[in-house]
Short mmCIF file of C-alpha atoms in Angstrom, two decimals:
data_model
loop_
_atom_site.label_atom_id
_atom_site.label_comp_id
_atom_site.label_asym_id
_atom_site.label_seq_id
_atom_site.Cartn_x
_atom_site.Cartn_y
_atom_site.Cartn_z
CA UNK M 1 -20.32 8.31 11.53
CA UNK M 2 -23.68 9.85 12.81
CA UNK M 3 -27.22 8.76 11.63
CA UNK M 4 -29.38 12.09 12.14
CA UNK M 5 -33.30 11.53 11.66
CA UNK M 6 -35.56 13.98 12.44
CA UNK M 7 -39.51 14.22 13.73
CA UNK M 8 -42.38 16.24 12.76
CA UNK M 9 -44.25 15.98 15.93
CA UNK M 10 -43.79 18.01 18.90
CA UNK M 11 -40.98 19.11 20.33
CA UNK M 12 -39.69 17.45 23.31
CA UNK M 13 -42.35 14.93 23.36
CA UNK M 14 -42.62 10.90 23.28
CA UNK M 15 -43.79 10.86 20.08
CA UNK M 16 -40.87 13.08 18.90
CA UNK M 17 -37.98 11.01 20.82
CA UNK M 18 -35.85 9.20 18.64
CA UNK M 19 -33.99 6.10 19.72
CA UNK M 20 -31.69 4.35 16.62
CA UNK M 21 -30.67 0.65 16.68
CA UNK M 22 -28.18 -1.56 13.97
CA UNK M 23 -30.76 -3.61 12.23
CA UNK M 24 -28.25 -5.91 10.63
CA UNK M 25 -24.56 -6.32 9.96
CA UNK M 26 -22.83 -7.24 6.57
CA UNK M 27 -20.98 -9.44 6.29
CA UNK M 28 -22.61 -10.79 9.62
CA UNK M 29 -20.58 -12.35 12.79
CA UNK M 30 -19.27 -10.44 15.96
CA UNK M 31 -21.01 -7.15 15.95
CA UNK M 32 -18.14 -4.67 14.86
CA UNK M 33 -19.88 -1.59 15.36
CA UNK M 34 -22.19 0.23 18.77
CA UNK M 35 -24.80 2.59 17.98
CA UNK M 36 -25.43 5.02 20.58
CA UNK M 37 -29.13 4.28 20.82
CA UNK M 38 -29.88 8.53 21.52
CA UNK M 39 -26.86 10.46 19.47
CA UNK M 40 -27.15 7.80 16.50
CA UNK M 41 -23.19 8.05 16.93
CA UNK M 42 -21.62 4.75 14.94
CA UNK M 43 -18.25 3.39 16.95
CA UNK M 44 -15.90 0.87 16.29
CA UNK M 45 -16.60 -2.13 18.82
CA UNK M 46 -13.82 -4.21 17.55
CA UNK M 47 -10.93 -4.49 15.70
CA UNK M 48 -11.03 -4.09 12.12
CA UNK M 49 -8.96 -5.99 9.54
CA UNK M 50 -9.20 -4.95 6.14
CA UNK M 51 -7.85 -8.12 4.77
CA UNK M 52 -10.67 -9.93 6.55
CA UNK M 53 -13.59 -7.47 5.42
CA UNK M 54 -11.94 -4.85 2.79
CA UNK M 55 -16.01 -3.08 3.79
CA UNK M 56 -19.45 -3.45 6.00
CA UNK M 57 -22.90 -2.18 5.21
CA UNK M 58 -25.09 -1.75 8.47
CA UNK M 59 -29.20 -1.66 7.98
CA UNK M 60 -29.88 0.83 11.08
CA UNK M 61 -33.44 1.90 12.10
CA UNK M 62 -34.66 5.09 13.77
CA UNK M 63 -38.13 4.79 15.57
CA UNK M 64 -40.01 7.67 17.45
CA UNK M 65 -41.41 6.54 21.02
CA UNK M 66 -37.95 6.37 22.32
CA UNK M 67 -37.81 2.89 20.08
CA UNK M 68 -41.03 1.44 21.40
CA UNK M 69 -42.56 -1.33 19.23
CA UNK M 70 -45.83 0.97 18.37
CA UNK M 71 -43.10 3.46 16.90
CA UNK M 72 -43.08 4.58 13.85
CA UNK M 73 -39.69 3.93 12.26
CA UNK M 74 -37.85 4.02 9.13
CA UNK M 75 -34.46 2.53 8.13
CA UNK M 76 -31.22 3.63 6.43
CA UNK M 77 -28.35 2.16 4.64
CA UNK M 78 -24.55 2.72 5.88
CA UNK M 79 -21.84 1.66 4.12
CA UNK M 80 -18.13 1.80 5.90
CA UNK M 81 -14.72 1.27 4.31
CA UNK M 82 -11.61 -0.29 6.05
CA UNK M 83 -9.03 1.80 4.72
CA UNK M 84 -5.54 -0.39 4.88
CA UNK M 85 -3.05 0.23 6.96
CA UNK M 86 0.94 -0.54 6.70
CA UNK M 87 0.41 -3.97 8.70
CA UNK M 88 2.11 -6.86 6.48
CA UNK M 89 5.80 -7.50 6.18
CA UNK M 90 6.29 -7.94 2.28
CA UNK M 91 7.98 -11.63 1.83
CA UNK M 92 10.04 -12.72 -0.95
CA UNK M 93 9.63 -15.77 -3.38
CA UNK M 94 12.96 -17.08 -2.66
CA UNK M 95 15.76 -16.94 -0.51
CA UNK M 96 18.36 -16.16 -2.70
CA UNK M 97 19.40 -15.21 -6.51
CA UNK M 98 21.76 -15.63 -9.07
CA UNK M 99 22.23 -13.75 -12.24
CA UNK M 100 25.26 -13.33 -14.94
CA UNK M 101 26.06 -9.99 -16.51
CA UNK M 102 28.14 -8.77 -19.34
CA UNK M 103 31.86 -6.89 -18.31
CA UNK M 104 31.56 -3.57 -19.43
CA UNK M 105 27.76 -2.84 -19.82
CA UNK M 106 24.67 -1.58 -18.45
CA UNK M 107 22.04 -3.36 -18.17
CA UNK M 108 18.53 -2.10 -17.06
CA UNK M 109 17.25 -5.34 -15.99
CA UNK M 110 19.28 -7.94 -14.79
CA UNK M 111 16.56 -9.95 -12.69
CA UNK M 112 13.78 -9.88 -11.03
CA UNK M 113 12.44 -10.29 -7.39
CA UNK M 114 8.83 -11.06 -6.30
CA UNK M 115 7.55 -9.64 -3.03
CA UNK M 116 4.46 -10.53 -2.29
CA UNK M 117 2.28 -8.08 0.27
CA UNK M 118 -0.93 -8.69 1.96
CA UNK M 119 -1.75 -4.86 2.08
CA UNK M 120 -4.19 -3.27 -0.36
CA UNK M 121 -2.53 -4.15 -3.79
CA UNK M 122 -1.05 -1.23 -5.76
CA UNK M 123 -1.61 1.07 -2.92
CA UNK M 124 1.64 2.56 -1.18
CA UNK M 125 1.44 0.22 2.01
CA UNK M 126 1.96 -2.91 -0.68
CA UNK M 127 4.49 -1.10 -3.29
CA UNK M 128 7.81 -3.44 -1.82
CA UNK M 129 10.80 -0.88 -1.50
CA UNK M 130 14.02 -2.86 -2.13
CA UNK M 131 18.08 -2.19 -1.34
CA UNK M 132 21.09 -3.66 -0.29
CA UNK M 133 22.86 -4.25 2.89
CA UNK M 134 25.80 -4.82 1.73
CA UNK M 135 28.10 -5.76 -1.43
CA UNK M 136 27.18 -2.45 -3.64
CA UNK M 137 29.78 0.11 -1.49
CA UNK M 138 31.13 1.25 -5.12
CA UNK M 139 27.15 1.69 -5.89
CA UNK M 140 27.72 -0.17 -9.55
CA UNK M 141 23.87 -1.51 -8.88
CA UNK M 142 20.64 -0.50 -8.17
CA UNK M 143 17.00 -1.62 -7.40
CA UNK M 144 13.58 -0.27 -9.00
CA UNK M 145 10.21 -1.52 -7.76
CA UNK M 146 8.06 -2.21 -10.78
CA UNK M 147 4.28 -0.98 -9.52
CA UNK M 148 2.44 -3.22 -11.32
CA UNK M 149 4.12 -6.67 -10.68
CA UNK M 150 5.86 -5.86 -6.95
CA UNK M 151 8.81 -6.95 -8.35
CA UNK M 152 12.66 -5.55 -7.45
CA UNK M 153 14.71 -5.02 -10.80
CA UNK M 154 18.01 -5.25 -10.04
CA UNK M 155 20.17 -2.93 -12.88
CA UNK M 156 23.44 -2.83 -13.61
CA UNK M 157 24.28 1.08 -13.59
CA UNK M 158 27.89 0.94 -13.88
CA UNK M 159 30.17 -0.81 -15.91
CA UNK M 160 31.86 -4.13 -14.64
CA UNK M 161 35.36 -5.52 -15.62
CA UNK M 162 35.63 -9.02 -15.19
CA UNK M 163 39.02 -8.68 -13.89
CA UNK M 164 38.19 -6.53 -11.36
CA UNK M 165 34.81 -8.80 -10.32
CA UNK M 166 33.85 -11.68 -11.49
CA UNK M 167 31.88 -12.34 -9.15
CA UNK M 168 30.08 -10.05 -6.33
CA UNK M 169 27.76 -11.35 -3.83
CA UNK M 170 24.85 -8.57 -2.77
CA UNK M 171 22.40 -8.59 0.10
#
């Protein structure tokens, strides 16, 4: 971001040079930001984790006199936003499942699979996006992600003979 503050007094002229400086830092630690003290340019100084600090909110002063303590100054409020970014692996709850189904039916939930995700919850970097490695060649199953819990539903969506399988292992 820029800060852009402006003087009254004459043009090109100590009293009309601007110099800006980061008050304060929230939530304080490590300064994560540089001010250019004469463009009032904001930069990133470090690296920014939103699942440390989803936000910061810098108090940054502007003071004629090129910043000189008999400057007049005033201050201004910035508040910056971490956007996420795609940087957790989604885990599951448990290693591996069992479940029972009825020969020749459908089913539109058969169970369910937690993933849990660090990223920004309910944003498209956390939605988990499940499938199979192998055991559904004949494509009798499939998997929907359920927004609101992060779950995979596995569904039965075609019919089963138990003759034919009565039992199928799927990763």
């Amino acid at each position: 971001m820029k800060i852009i503050a402006t003087d009254a007094d004459e043009p090109n002229h100590l009293n009309s040079k601007i110099a800006y400086k980061i008050e304060s830092q929230e939530p304080a630690g490590a300064s994560m930001f540089i001010l250019n003290k004469y463009t009032g340019e904001v930069h990133i100084a470090n690296f920014l984790d939103r699942e440390q600090h989803s936000s910061y909110s810098l108090v940054v002063k502007a003071s004629d006199r090129d910043g000189a303590a008999d400057g007049i100054s005033s201050l201004c409020n910035c508040a910056i936003k971490v956007i996420d970014v795609n940087d957790n692996f989604p885990t599951l709850s448990q290693s591996s499942y069992s479940a029972s189904i009825v020969e020749n039916s459908l089913s539109s939930e058969v169970l369910r699979i937690q993933a849990m995700d660090a990223d920004d919850e309910f944003s498209d970097n956390w939605i988990a996006e499940f499938f199979f490695i192998s055991g559904n060649q004949d494509n009798c199953f499939e998997f929907v992600t359920d927004p609101v819990t992060n779950e995979g539903i596995l569904r039965v969506v075609k019919v089963r003979m138990y003759e034919c399988y009565n039992s199928q292992n799927l990763k």
